Amino acid sequence: MNNLSILKKFPTDFIFGTATSSYQIEGNSFGGCGKSIWDEFAKKRLKGVDGQKACNHFNYFKEDIKFIKEAGFKAYRFSFSWPRILPIDHNTINTEGLDFYSRLLDEILKNDLEPFPTLYHWDLPLRFSSLGGWENQDTCKRFADFSYIISEKYSDKFQKIATINEPWCVSWLSHYLGEHAPGLTNLSSAVKTMHNILLAHGMSLQALRSNGNNEIGIVLNNEYPEPFNEDPKNIQAAKLFDNIYNRWFSDAIFKGSYPELALNILEKYLPKNYNSQLKIISHPIDWIGINYYTRSVIKYLNADDGIDYECERGSLKKTDMGWELYPKGLSYFIERIHQEYSDDIPIYVTENGMANNDQISFNEVIEDQDRVEYFQLHLKEILDCLKKGIQVKGYFAWSLLDNYEWAFGYEKRFGLIHVDFETFKRTPKESFNQFSKYL
Ligand code: IFM
């Protein structure tokens, strides 16, 4: 099969879209946006490489939406920026921010695209930092209030909405591994945040429901746990990794409990009333989003804090992130949702894509054949799931534009469209052209 002609095999009601997030593309020096924890983290840890300008989507959004339409996509996944709407405090709404999302949503709708907004994709207003950020449950309440504002203002313009993007990144990656804002390496902080970000989801869900929203989901990122070898210690280590990375979040959402292996180690850091809060966390959702990129190879490693494993990358072909190409992991997690959590919940692959150092050919075409193949291999996995009768309803390519790739700044390019970060010129890549041929 040639390139993305595989797209022709999908059912006609399957939704193809592309995804972005606010901090990564909008440029928060525009339109009265407030500071977020990422501005502070960038100042302290990333030599000031931040999202102040990013792709200048704030000013280029019409052009960007036109690209989405031209490619033939049917949906656009983006996120609302909390500090853009409430830059100063919890009550003072930035009308320029409100107006921006009104215009963005109108443009999406005008182009017959379905908006798939997310309420939180990591740009926590900086004012929460001094109060403990996501370690403080008051932040969850404030997030529910923010959710309500968004719902009240825009509910007539969207149907589906996600609460949180990738709770593992918000918690473990940012508070235990220290790689994302706020850059902590503290197990107790990480576990509190692993719980609180889910509580924030649950409270946001209640706020949205109270305002009549009835297509609410959450987006979980999954990474395939590959034991280094058959040694039972490595197998057990991979199970612990899986508990912490994947099952912690899906068990809480679907079963209202935390997985045993992780809980044995982490329970002492949870608030005393965590069980009653799990009832809020596990209120039924209407759809689930899976973000999938790669696998990790896991080895046993004795550690003082009980997190007895280390992660490696294996020998498979890698992307520019150093992430291995392992498409089977995508169908593995889709099937896991179907078999272990819910056999009728609509599943969306809300992110999938690769960073690739694009080759610009002599006639200015950006050849990203590796990315084309990456999409194709993962789409094949989804087709297999569909054949098994699993309710996969859509797929979103990450990402529409090259953008601010968090701790990597502007070095890693995930876009279907190349962005010149000096001039903001957009140039579609071969992967974009392929989608537009077959969608
Ligand atoms: O760029 C990120 C995105 O913000 C969240 N999911 C993973 C992507 C690639 O790292």
PDB file of C-alpha atoms in Angstrom, residues 42-320:
ATOM      1  CA  ALA A  42      11.900  28.112  30.955  1.00  0.00           C
ATOM      2  CA  LYS A  43      13.543  31.084  32.657  1.00  0.00           C
ATOM      3  CA  LYS A  44      15.190  28.953  35.328  1.00  0.00           C
ATOM      4  CA  ARG A  45      15.939  25.740  33.509  1.00  0.00           C
ATOM      5  CA  LEU A  46      15.748  26.259  29.750  1.00  0.00           C
ATOM      6  CA  LYS A  47      17.842  29.397  29.328  1.00  0.00           C
ATOM      7  CA  GLY A  48      14.709  31.407  28.684  1.00  0.00           C
ATOM      8  CA  VAL A  49      13.566  29.377  25.681  1.00  0.00           C
ATOM      9  CA  ASP A  50       9.835  29.716  26.236  1.00  0.00           C
ATOM     10  CA  GLY A  51       6.454  29.984  24.545  1.00  0.00           C
ATOM     11  CA  GLN A  52       6.239  33.768  24.492  1.00  0.00           C
ATOM     12  CA  LYS A  53       5.966  33.767  20.707  1.00  0.00           C
ATOM     13  CA  ALA A  54       5.837  30.060  19.834  1.00  0.00           C
ATOM     14  CA  CYS A  55       4.119  29.762  16.418  1.00  0.00           C
ATOM     15  CA  ASN A  56       2.254  33.055  16.868  1.00  0.00           C
ATOM     16  CA  HIS A  57      -0.957  31.108  16.350  1.00  0.00           C
ATOM     17  CA  PHE A  58      -2.720  33.915  18.241  1.00  0.00           C
ATOM     18  CA  ASN A  59      -2.311  36.019  15.105  1.00  0.00           C
ATOM     19  CA  TYR A  60      -2.072  33.255  12.492  1.00  0.00           C
ATOM     20  CA  PHE A  61      -4.974  31.068  13.594  1.00  0.00           C
ATOM     21  CA  LYS A  62      -7.088  31.673  10.486  1.00  0.00           C
ATOM     22  CA  GLU A  63      -4.249  30.540   8.264  1.00  0.00           C
ATOM     23  CA  ASP A  64      -3.723  27.483  10.477  1.00  0.00           C
ATOM     24  CA  ILE A  65      -7.380  26.477  10.416  1.00  0.00           C
ATOM     25  CA  LYS A  66      -7.333  26.847   6.645  1.00  0.00           C
ATOM     26  CA  PHE A  67      -4.509  24.316   6.486  1.00  0.00           C
ATOM     27  CA  ILE A  68      -6.501  21.845   8.576  1.00  0.00           C
ATOM     28  CA  LYS A  69      -9.440  22.233   6.248  1.00  0.00           C
ATOM     29  CA  GLU A  70      -7.262  21.943   3.144  1.00  0.00           C
ATOM     30  CA  ALA A  71      -5.742  18.697   4.346  1.00  0.00           C
ATOM     31  CA  GLY A  72      -9.242  17.241   4.585  1.00  0.00           C
ATOM     32  CA  PHE A  73      -9.245  16.713   8.345  1.00  0.00           C
ATOM     33  CA  LYS A  74     -12.642  16.754  10.030  1.00  0.00           C
ATOM     34  CA  ALA A  75     -11.654  17.848  13.525  1.00  0.00           C
ATOM     35  CA  TYR A  76      -9.219  20.041  15.387  1.00  0.00           C
ATOM     36  CA  ARG A  77      -7.971  19.321  18.891  1.00  0.00           C
ATOM     37  CA  PHE A  78      -6.616  22.355  20.754  1.00  0.00           C
ATOM     38  CA  SER A  79      -6.479  23.552  24.354  1.00  0.00           C
ATOM     39  CA  PHE A  80      -7.757  26.574  26.216  1.00  0.00           C
ATOM     40  CA  SER A  81      -5.083  28.513  28.034  1.00  0.00           C
ATOM     41  CA  TRP A  82      -6.080  29.106  31.652  1.00  0.00           C
ATOM     42  CA  PRO A  83      -3.682  32.085  32.081  1.00  0.00           C
ATOM     43  CA  ARG A  84      -5.045  33.650  28.898  1.00  0.00           C
ATOM     44  CA  ILE A  85      -8.592  33.629  30.266  1.00  0.00           C
ATOM     45  CA  LEU A  86      -7.714  34.425  33.899  1.00  0.00           C
ATOM     46  CA  PRO A  87      -4.296  36.108  33.805  1.00  0.00           C
ATOM     47  CA  ILE A  88      -4.385  37.990  37.108  1.00  0.00           C
ATOM     48  CA  ASP A  89      -6.627  36.256  39.604  1.00  0.00           C
ATOM     49  CA  HIS A  90      -9.541  33.813  39.777  1.00  0.00           C
ATOM     50  CA  ASN A  91     -12.203  36.350  38.859  1.00  0.00           C
ATOM     51  CA  THR A  92     -10.846  38.923  36.444  1.00  0.00           C
ATOM     52  CA  ILE A  93     -11.530  37.644  32.965  1.00  0.00           C
ATOM     53  CA  ASN A  94      -9.292  38.857  30.147  1.00  0.00           C
ATOM     54  CA  THR A  95     -11.835  39.819  27.499  1.00  0.00           C
ATOM     55  CA  GLU A  96      -9.173  39.708  24.792  1.00  0.00           C
ATOM     56  CA  GLY A  97      -8.543  36.071  25.742  1.00  0.00           C
ATOM     57  CA  LEU A  98     -12.241  35.221  25.710  1.00  0.00           C
ATOM     58  CA  ASP A  99     -12.587  36.913  22.371  1.00  0.00           C
ATOM     59  CA  PHE A 100      -9.641  34.973  20.941  1.00  0.00           C
ATOM     60  CA  TYR A 101     -11.266  31.605  21.666  1.00  0.00           C
ATOM     61  CA  SER A 102     -14.629  32.839  20.352  1.00  0.00           C
ATOM     62  CA  ARG A 103     -12.988  33.787  17.074  1.00  0.00           C
ATOM     63  CA  LEU A 104     -10.995  30.548  16.997  1.00  0.00           C
ATOM     64  CA  LEU A 105     -14.091  28.414  17.586  1.00  0.00           C
ATOM     65  CA  ASP A 106     -16.071  30.375  15.007  1.00  0.00           C
ATOM     66  CA  GLU A 107     -13.299  29.862  12.478  1.00  0.00           C
ATOM     67  CA  ILE A 108     -13.188  26.123  13.212  1.00  0.00           C
ATOM     68  CA  LEU A 109     -16.950  25.854  12.770  1.00  0.00           C
ATOM     69  CA  LYS A 110     -16.988  28.034   9.676  1.00  0.00           C
ATOM     70  CA  ASN A 111     -14.609  25.525   8.104  1.00  0.00           C
ATOM     71  CA  ASP A 112     -16.902  22.604   9.015  1.00  0.00           C
ATOM     72  CA  LEU A 113     -14.406  21.176  11.469  1.00  0.00           C
ATOM     73  CA  GLU A 114     -15.368  19.655  14.799  1.00  0.00           C
ATOM     74  CA  PRO A 115     -13.672  21.379  17.742  1.00  0.00           C
ATOM     75  CA  PHE A 116     -12.108  19.003  20.296  1.00  0.00           C
ATOM     76  CA  PRO A 117     -10.990  21.360  23.068  1.00  0.00           C
ATOM     77  CA  THR A 118      -8.979  20.362  26.144  1.00  0.00           C
ATOM     78  CA  LEU A 119      -9.208  22.386  29.331  1.00  0.00           C
ATOM     79  CA  TYR A 120      -5.726  21.746  30.696  1.00  0.00           C
ATOM     80  CA  HIS A 121      -2.625  21.095  28.642  1.00  0.00           C
ATOM     81  CA  TRP A 122      -0.035  22.087  31.252  1.00  0.00           C
ATOM     82  CA  ASP A 123      -0.054  25.895  31.320  1.00  0.00           C
ATOM     83  CA  LEU A 124      -0.992  26.332  34.973  1.00  0.00           C
ATOM     84  CA  PRO A 125      -1.179  30.058  35.868  1.00  0.00           C
ATOM     85  CA  LEU A 126       2.018  30.971  37.673  1.00  0.00           C
ATOM     86  CA  ARG A 127       0.157  32.433  40.663  1.00  0.00           C
ATOM     87  CA  PHE A 128      -0.618  28.883  41.829  1.00  0.00           C
ATOM     88  CA  SER A 129       3.074  28.068  42.288  1.00  0.00           C
ATOM     89  CA  SER A 130       3.510  29.841  45.599  1.00  0.00           C
ATOM     90  CA  LEU A 131       0.394  28.015  46.863  1.00  0.00           C
ATOM     91  CA  GLY A 132       1.794  24.565  46.052  1.00  0.00           C
ATOM     92  CA  GLY A 133       0.539  24.204  42.463  1.00  0.00           C
ATOM     93  CA  TRP A 134      -1.145  20.851  41.893  1.00  0.00           C
ATOM     94  CA  GLU A 135      -0.061  19.640  45.355  1.00  0.00           C
ATOM     95  CA  ASN A 136      -2.756  21.883  46.787  1.00  0.00           C
ATOM     96  CA  GLN A 137      -6.339  20.644  46.347  1.00  0.00           C
ATOM     97  CA  ASP A 138      -7.522  24.228  46.185  1.00  0.00           C
ATOM     98  CA  THR A 139      -6.041  24.270  42.655  1.00  0.00           C
ATOM     99  CA  CYS A 140      -8.523  21.500  41.758  1.00  0.00           C
ATOM    100  CA  LYS A 141     -11.434  23.671  42.895  1.00  0.00           C
ATOM    101  CA  ARG A 142     -10.099  26.604  40.934  1.00  0.00           C
ATOM    102  CA  PHE A 143      -9.783  24.365  37.888  1.00  0.00           C
ATOM    103  CA  ALA A 144     -13.423  23.359  38.250  1.00  0.00           C
ATOM    104  CA  ASP A 145     -14.352  27.066  38.342  1.00  0.00           C
ATOM    105  CA  PHE A 146     -12.286  27.665  35.214  1.00  0.00           C
ATOM    106  CA  SER A 147     -14.021  24.703  33.532  1.00  0.00           C
ATOM    107  CA  TYR A 148     -17.372  26.227  34.356  1.00  0.00           C
ATOM    108  CA  ILE A 149     -16.407  29.575  32.844  1.00  0.00           C
ATOM    109  CA  ILE A 150     -15.347  27.874  29.614  1.00  0.00           C
ATOM    110  CA  SER A 151     -18.476  25.775  29.534  1.00  0.00           C
ATOM    111  CA  GLU A 152     -20.756  28.749  30.112  1.00  0.00           C
ATOM    112  CA  LYS A 153     -19.068  30.851  27.510  1.00  0.00           C
ATOM    113  CA  TYR A 154     -18.556  28.353  24.687  1.00  0.00           C
ATOM    114  CA  SER A 155     -20.816  25.307  25.144  1.00  0.00           C
ATOM    115  CA  ASP A 156     -22.860  26.283  22.119  1.00  0.00           C
ATOM    116  CA  LYS A 157     -19.715  25.973  19.983  1.00  0.00           C
ATOM    117  CA  PHE A 158     -18.447  22.507  20.908  1.00  0.00           C
ATOM    118  CA  GLN A 159     -19.787  19.133  21.899  1.00  0.00           C
ATOM    119  CA  LYS A 160     -16.813  17.074  22.995  1.00  0.00           C
ATOM    120  CA  ILE A 161     -14.405  18.389  25.576  1.00  0.00           C
ATOM    121  CA  ALA A 162     -11.495  16.838  27.501  1.00  0.00           C
ATOM    122  CA  THR A 163     -10.595  17.874  31.023  1.00  0.00           C
ATOM    123  CA  ILE A 164      -6.885  17.048  31.416  1.00  0.00           C
ATOM    124  CA  ASN A 165      -4.170  16.154  28.934  1.00  0.00           C
ATOM    125  CA  GLU A 166      -1.749  13.429  30.089  1.00  0.00           C
ATOM    126  CA  PRO A 167      -2.012  13.349  33.893  1.00  0.00           C
ATOM    127  CA  TRP A 168       1.182  11.236  34.099  1.00  0.00           C
ATOM    128  CA  CYS A 169       3.159  14.127  32.600  1.00  0.00           C
ATOM    129  CA  VAL A 170       1.519  16.667  34.899  1.00  0.00           C
ATOM    130  CA  SER A 171       2.454  14.568  37.918  1.00  0.00           C
ATOM    131  CA  TRP A 172       5.256  12.007  37.563  1.00  0.00           C
ATOM    132  CA  LEU A 173       7.266  13.627  34.791  1.00  0.00           C
ATOM    133  CA  SER A 174       7.019  17.057  36.423  1.00  0.00           C
ATOM    134  CA  HIS A 175       7.247  16.236  40.140  1.00  0.00           C
ATOM    135  CA  TYR A 176       9.283  13.009  40.333  1.00  0.00           C
ATOM    136  CA  LEU A 177      11.451  13.017  37.219  1.00  0.00           C
ATOM    137  CA  GLY A 178      11.754  16.818  37.269  1.00  0.00           C
ATOM    138  CA  GLU A 179      11.735  17.090  33.489  1.00  0.00           C
ATOM    139  CA  HIS A 180       8.709  19.345  33.123  1.00  0.00           C
ATOM    140  CA  ALA A 181       7.473  22.377  35.067  1.00  0.00           C
ATOM    141  CA  PRO A 182       7.662  22.818  38.003  1.00  0.00           C
ATOM    142  CA  GLY A 183      10.732  20.555  37.807  1.00  0.00           C
ATOM    143  CA  LEU A 184      10.507  18.797  41.183  1.00  0.00           C
ATOM    144  CA  THR A 185      12.116  15.471  42.056  1.00  0.00           C
ATOM    145  CA  ASN A 186      10.100  14.558  45.098  1.00  0.00           C
ATOM    146  CA  LEU A 187       8.107  11.356  45.444  1.00  0.00           C
ATOM    147  CA  SER A 188       5.649  12.754  47.953  1.00  0.00           C
ATOM    148  CA  SER A 189       4.888  15.749  45.697  1.00  0.00           C
ATOM    149  CA  ALA A 190       4.520  13.459  42.701  1.00  0.00           C
ATOM    150  CA  VAL A 191       2.016  11.142  44.391  1.00  0.00           C
ATOM    151  CA  LYS A 192      -0.075  14.005  45.737  1.00  0.00           C
ATOM    152  CA  THR A 193      -0.162  15.425  42.235  1.00  0.00           C
ATOM    153  CA  MET A 194      -1.008  12.044  40.687  1.00  0.00           C
ATOM    154  CA  HIS A 195      -4.094  12.054  42.874  1.00  0.00           C
ATOM    155  CA  ASN A 196      -4.932  15.751  42.700  1.00  0.00           C
ATOM    156  CA  ILE A 197      -4.793  16.003  38.944  1.00  0.00           C
ATOM    157  CA  LEU A 198      -7.351  13.212  38.798  1.00  0.00           C
ATOM    158  CA  LEU A 199      -9.434  14.974  41.423  1.00  0.00           C
ATOM    159  CA  ALA A 200      -9.231  18.111  39.275  1.00  0.00           C
ATOM    160  CA  HIS A 201     -10.587  16.011  36.407  1.00  0.00           C
ATOM    161  CA  GLY A 202     -13.457  14.731  38.580  1.00  0.00           C
ATOM    162  CA  MET A 203     -14.359  18.192  39.855  1.00  0.00           C
ATOM    163  CA  SER A 204     -14.156  19.657  36.362  1.00  0.00           C
ATOM    164  CA  LEU A 205     -16.428  16.870  35.141  1.00  0.00           C
ATOM    165  CA  GLN A 206     -19.007  17.816  37.782  1.00  0.00           C
ATOM    166  CA  ALA A 207     -18.779  21.495  36.825  1.00  0.00           C
ATOM    167  CA  LEU A 208     -19.216  20.707  33.135  1.00  0.00           C
ATOM    168  CA  ARG A 209     -22.126  18.334  33.784  1.00  0.00           C
ATOM    169  CA  SER A 210     -23.849  20.922  35.953  1.00  0.00           C
ATOM    170  CA  ASN A 211     -23.787  23.174  32.922  1.00  0.00           C
ATOM    171  CA  GLY A 212     -25.241  20.546  30.601  1.00  0.00           C
ATOM    172  CA  ASN A 213     -22.127  19.199  28.855  1.00  0.00           C
ATOM    173  CA  ASN A 214     -22.565  15.535  28.064  1.00  0.00           C
ATOM    174  CA  GLU A 215     -19.603  14.548  25.895  1.00  0.00           C
ATOM    175  CA  ILE A 216     -16.770  14.798  28.367  1.00  0.00           C
ATOM    176  CA  GLY A 217     -13.535  12.815  28.277  1.00  0.00           C
ATOM    177  CA  ILE A 218      -9.985  12.747  29.599  1.00  0.00           C
ATOM    178  CA  VAL A 219      -6.778  12.167  27.645  1.00  0.00           C
ATOM    179  CA  LEU A 220      -4.333   9.588  29.053  1.00  0.00           C
ATOM    180  CA  ASN A 221      -0.865   8.951  27.691  1.00  0.00           C
ATOM    181  CA  ASN A 222       0.295   5.363  27.651  1.00  0.00           C
ATOM    182  CA  GLU A 223       3.751   3.875  27.201  1.00  0.00           C
ATOM    183  CA  TYR A 224       4.233   0.192  26.519  1.00  0.00           C
ATOM    184  CA  PRO A 225       6.086  -1.590  29.362  1.00  0.00           C
ATOM    185  CA  GLU A 226       8.635  -4.000  27.863  1.00  0.00           C
ATOM    186  CA  PRO A 227      10.615  -6.034  30.428  1.00  0.00           C
ATOM    187  CA  PHE A 228      14.334  -6.059  29.609  1.00  0.00           C
ATOM    188  CA  ASN A 229      14.289  -9.875  29.591  1.00  0.00           C
ATOM    189  CA  GLU A 230      12.470 -12.836  31.132  1.00  0.00           C
ATOM    190  CA  ASP A 231      14.096 -12.421  34.533  1.00  0.00           C
ATOM    191  CA  PRO A 232      11.157 -12.329  37.003  1.00  0.00           C
ATOM    192  CA  LYS A 233      12.670  -9.255  38.650  1.00  0.00           C
ATOM    193  CA  ASN A 234      12.542  -7.361  35.363  1.00  0.00           C
ATOM    194  CA  ILE A 235       9.032  -8.603  34.683  1.00  0.00           C
ATOM    195  CA  GLN A 236       7.944  -7.344  38.094  1.00  0.00           C
ATOM    196  CA  ALA A 237       9.741  -4.034  37.486  1.00  0.00           C
ATOM    197  CA  ALA A 238       7.856  -3.614  34.191  1.00  0.00           C
ATOM    198  CA  LYS A 239       4.597  -4.261  36.055  1.00  0.00           C
ATOM    199  CA  LEU A 240       5.418  -1.523  38.542  1.00  0.00           C
ATOM    200  CA  PHE A 241       6.265   0.855  35.711  1.00  0.00           C
ATOM    201  CA  ASP A 242       2.955  -0.034  34.043  1.00  0.00           C
ATOM    202  CA  ASN A 243       1.099   0.547  37.328  1.00  0.00           C
ATOM    203  CA  ILE A 244       2.605   3.993  37.766  1.00  0.00           C
ATOM    204  CA  TYR A 245       2.622   5.191  34.175  1.00  0.00           C
ATOM    205  CA  ASN A 246      -0.562   3.689  32.798  1.00  0.00           C
ATOM    206  CA  ARG A 247      -2.854   1.871  35.201  1.00  0.00           C
ATOM    207  CA  TRP A 248      -2.777   4.432  37.997  1.00  0.00           C
ATOM    208  CA  PHE A 249      -4.827   6.781  35.848  1.00  0.00           C
ATOM    209  CA  SER A 250      -7.048   4.342  33.957  1.00  0.00           C
ATOM    210  CA  ASP A 251      -7.890   2.278  37.077  1.00  0.00           C
ATOM    211  CA  ALA A 252      -8.852   5.450  38.949  1.00  0.00           C
ATOM    212  CA  ILE A 253     -11.047   6.734  36.127  1.00  0.00           C
ATOM    213  CA  PHE A 254     -12.786   3.475  35.243  1.00  0.00           C
ATOM    214  CA  LYS A 255     -12.658   1.451  38.476  1.00  0.00           C
ATOM    215  CA  GLY A 256     -12.392   4.056  41.209  1.00  0.00           C
ATOM    216  CA  SER A 257      -9.282   2.423  42.695  1.00  0.00           C
ATOM    217  CA  TYR A 258      -5.510   2.550  42.373  1.00  0.00           C
ATOM    218  CA  PRO A 259      -3.532  -0.497  41.167  1.00  0.00           C
ATOM    219  CA  GLU A 260      -2.194  -2.596  44.012  1.00  0.00           C
ATOM    220  CA  LEU A 261       1.499  -2.800  43.197  1.00  0.00           C
ATOM    221  CA  ALA A 262       1.855   0.981  42.982  1.00  0.00           C
ATOM    222  CA  LEU A 263      -0.516   1.605  45.870  1.00  0.00           C
ATOM    223  CA  ASN A 264       1.610  -0.556  48.202  1.00  0.00           C
ATOM    224  CA  ILE A 265       4.478   1.872  47.699  1.00  0.00           C
ATOM    225  CA  LEU A 266       2.683   5.153  47.188  1.00  0.00           C
ATOM    226  CA  GLU A 267      -0.323   5.025  49.533  1.00  0.00           C
ATOM    227  CA  LYS A 268       1.527   6.683  52.399  1.00  0.00           C
ATOM    228  CA  TYR A 269       1.776   9.912  50.385  1.00  0.00           C
ATOM    229  CA  LEU A 270      -1.925  10.084  49.496  1.00  0.00           C
ATOM    230  CA  PRO A 271      -4.398  12.220  51.441  1.00  0.00           C
ATOM    231  CA  LYS A 272      -6.253  10.253  54.150  1.00  0.00           C
ATOM    232  CA  ASN A 273      -9.589  10.627  52.375  1.00  0.00           C
ATOM    233  CA  TYR A 274      -8.293   9.524  48.988  1.00  0.00           C
ATOM    234  CA  ASN A 275     -10.785   6.671  48.759  1.00  0.00           C
ATOM    235  CA  SER A 276     -13.786   8.941  49.052  1.00  0.00           C
ATOM    236  CA  GLN A 277     -12.238  11.287  46.472  1.00  0.00           C
ATOM    237  CA  LEU A 278     -11.850   8.349  44.089  1.00  0.00           C
ATOM    238  CA  LYS A 279     -15.650   8.367  43.906  1.00  0.00           C
ATOM    239  CA  ILE A 280     -15.504  11.852  42.382  1.00  0.00           C
ATOM    240  CA  ILE A 281     -12.651  10.809  40.092  1.00  0.00           C
ATOM    241  CA  SER A 282     -14.506   7.785  38.746  1.00  0.00           C
ATOM    242  CA  HIS A 283     -17.745   9.470  37.754  1.00  0.00           C
ATOM    243  CA  PRO A 284     -18.533   8.030  34.314  1.00  0.00           C
ATOM    244  CA  ILE A 285     -16.996   9.754  31.328  1.00  0.00           C
ATOM    245  CA  ASP A 286     -18.397   9.778  27.797  1.00  0.00           C
ATOM    246  CA  TRP A 287     -15.254   9.051  25.806  1.00  0.00           C
ATOM    247  CA  ILE A 288     -11.596   8.324  26.418  1.00  0.00           C
ATOM    248  CA  GLY A 289      -8.571   9.735  24.636  1.00  0.00           C
ATOM    249  CA  ILE A 290      -5.326   7.792  24.303  1.00  0.00           C
ATOM    250  CA  ASN A 291      -2.051   9.467  23.424  1.00  0.00           C
ATOM    251  CA  TYR A 292       0.524   6.960  22.284  1.00  0.00           C
ATOM    252  CA  TYR A 293       4.106   7.341  21.096  1.00  0.00           C
ATOM    253  CA  THR A 294       6.450   4.548  22.146  1.00  0.00           C
ATOM    254  CA  ARG A 295       7.561   1.798  24.537  1.00  0.00           C
ATOM    255  CA  SER A 296      10.055   1.705  27.409  1.00  0.00           C
ATOM    256  CA  VAL A 297      12.406  -1.168  28.183  1.00  0.00           C
ATOM    257  CA  ILE A 298      12.350  -1.755  31.926  1.00  0.00           C
ATOM    258  CA  LYS A 299      15.077  -3.185  34.155  1.00  0.00           C
ATOM    259  CA  TYR A 300      14.931  -3.918  37.863  1.00  0.00           C
ATOM    260  CA  LEU A 301      16.965  -1.431  39.893  1.00  0.00           C
ATOM    261  CA  ASN A 302      16.919  -1.393  43.657  1.00  0.00           C
ATOM    262  CA  ALA A 303      15.983   2.098  44.844  1.00  0.00           C
ATOM    263  CA  ASP A 304      15.648   3.566  48.366  1.00  0.00           C
ATOM    264  CA  ASP A 305      12.222   5.013  47.649  1.00  0.00           C
ATOM    265  CA  GLY A 306      10.771   1.718  46.350  1.00  0.00           C
ATOM    266  CA  ILE A 307      10.573   2.812  42.711  1.00  0.00           C
ATOM    267  CA  ASP A 308      12.631  -0.205  41.776  1.00  0.00           C
ATOM    268  CA  TYR A 309      13.141   0.200  38.053  1.00  0.00           C
ATOM    269  CA  GLU A 310      15.009   2.085  35.408  1.00  0.00           C
ATOM    270  CA  CYS A 311      13.837   2.806  31.865  1.00  0.00           C
ATOM    271  CA  GLU A 312      15.872   2.404  28.729  1.00  0.00           C
ATOM    272  CA  ARG A 313      15.298   2.663  25.039  1.00  0.00           C
ATOM    273  CA  GLY A 314      15.780  -0.560  23.083  1.00  0.00           C
ATOM    274  CA  SER A 315      17.219  -1.320  19.696  1.00  0.00           C
ATOM    275  CA  LEU A 316      14.245  -0.499  17.447  1.00  0.00           C
ATOM    276  CA  LYS A 317      14.296   2.387  14.973  1.00  0.00           C
ATOM    277  CA  LYS A 318      14.065   5.696  16.830  1.00  0.00           C
ATOM    278  CA  THR A 319      12.532   9.127  16.271  1.00  0.00           C
ATOM    279  CA  ASP A 320      14.378  12.378  16.965  1.00  0.00           C
TER     280      ASP A 320
END
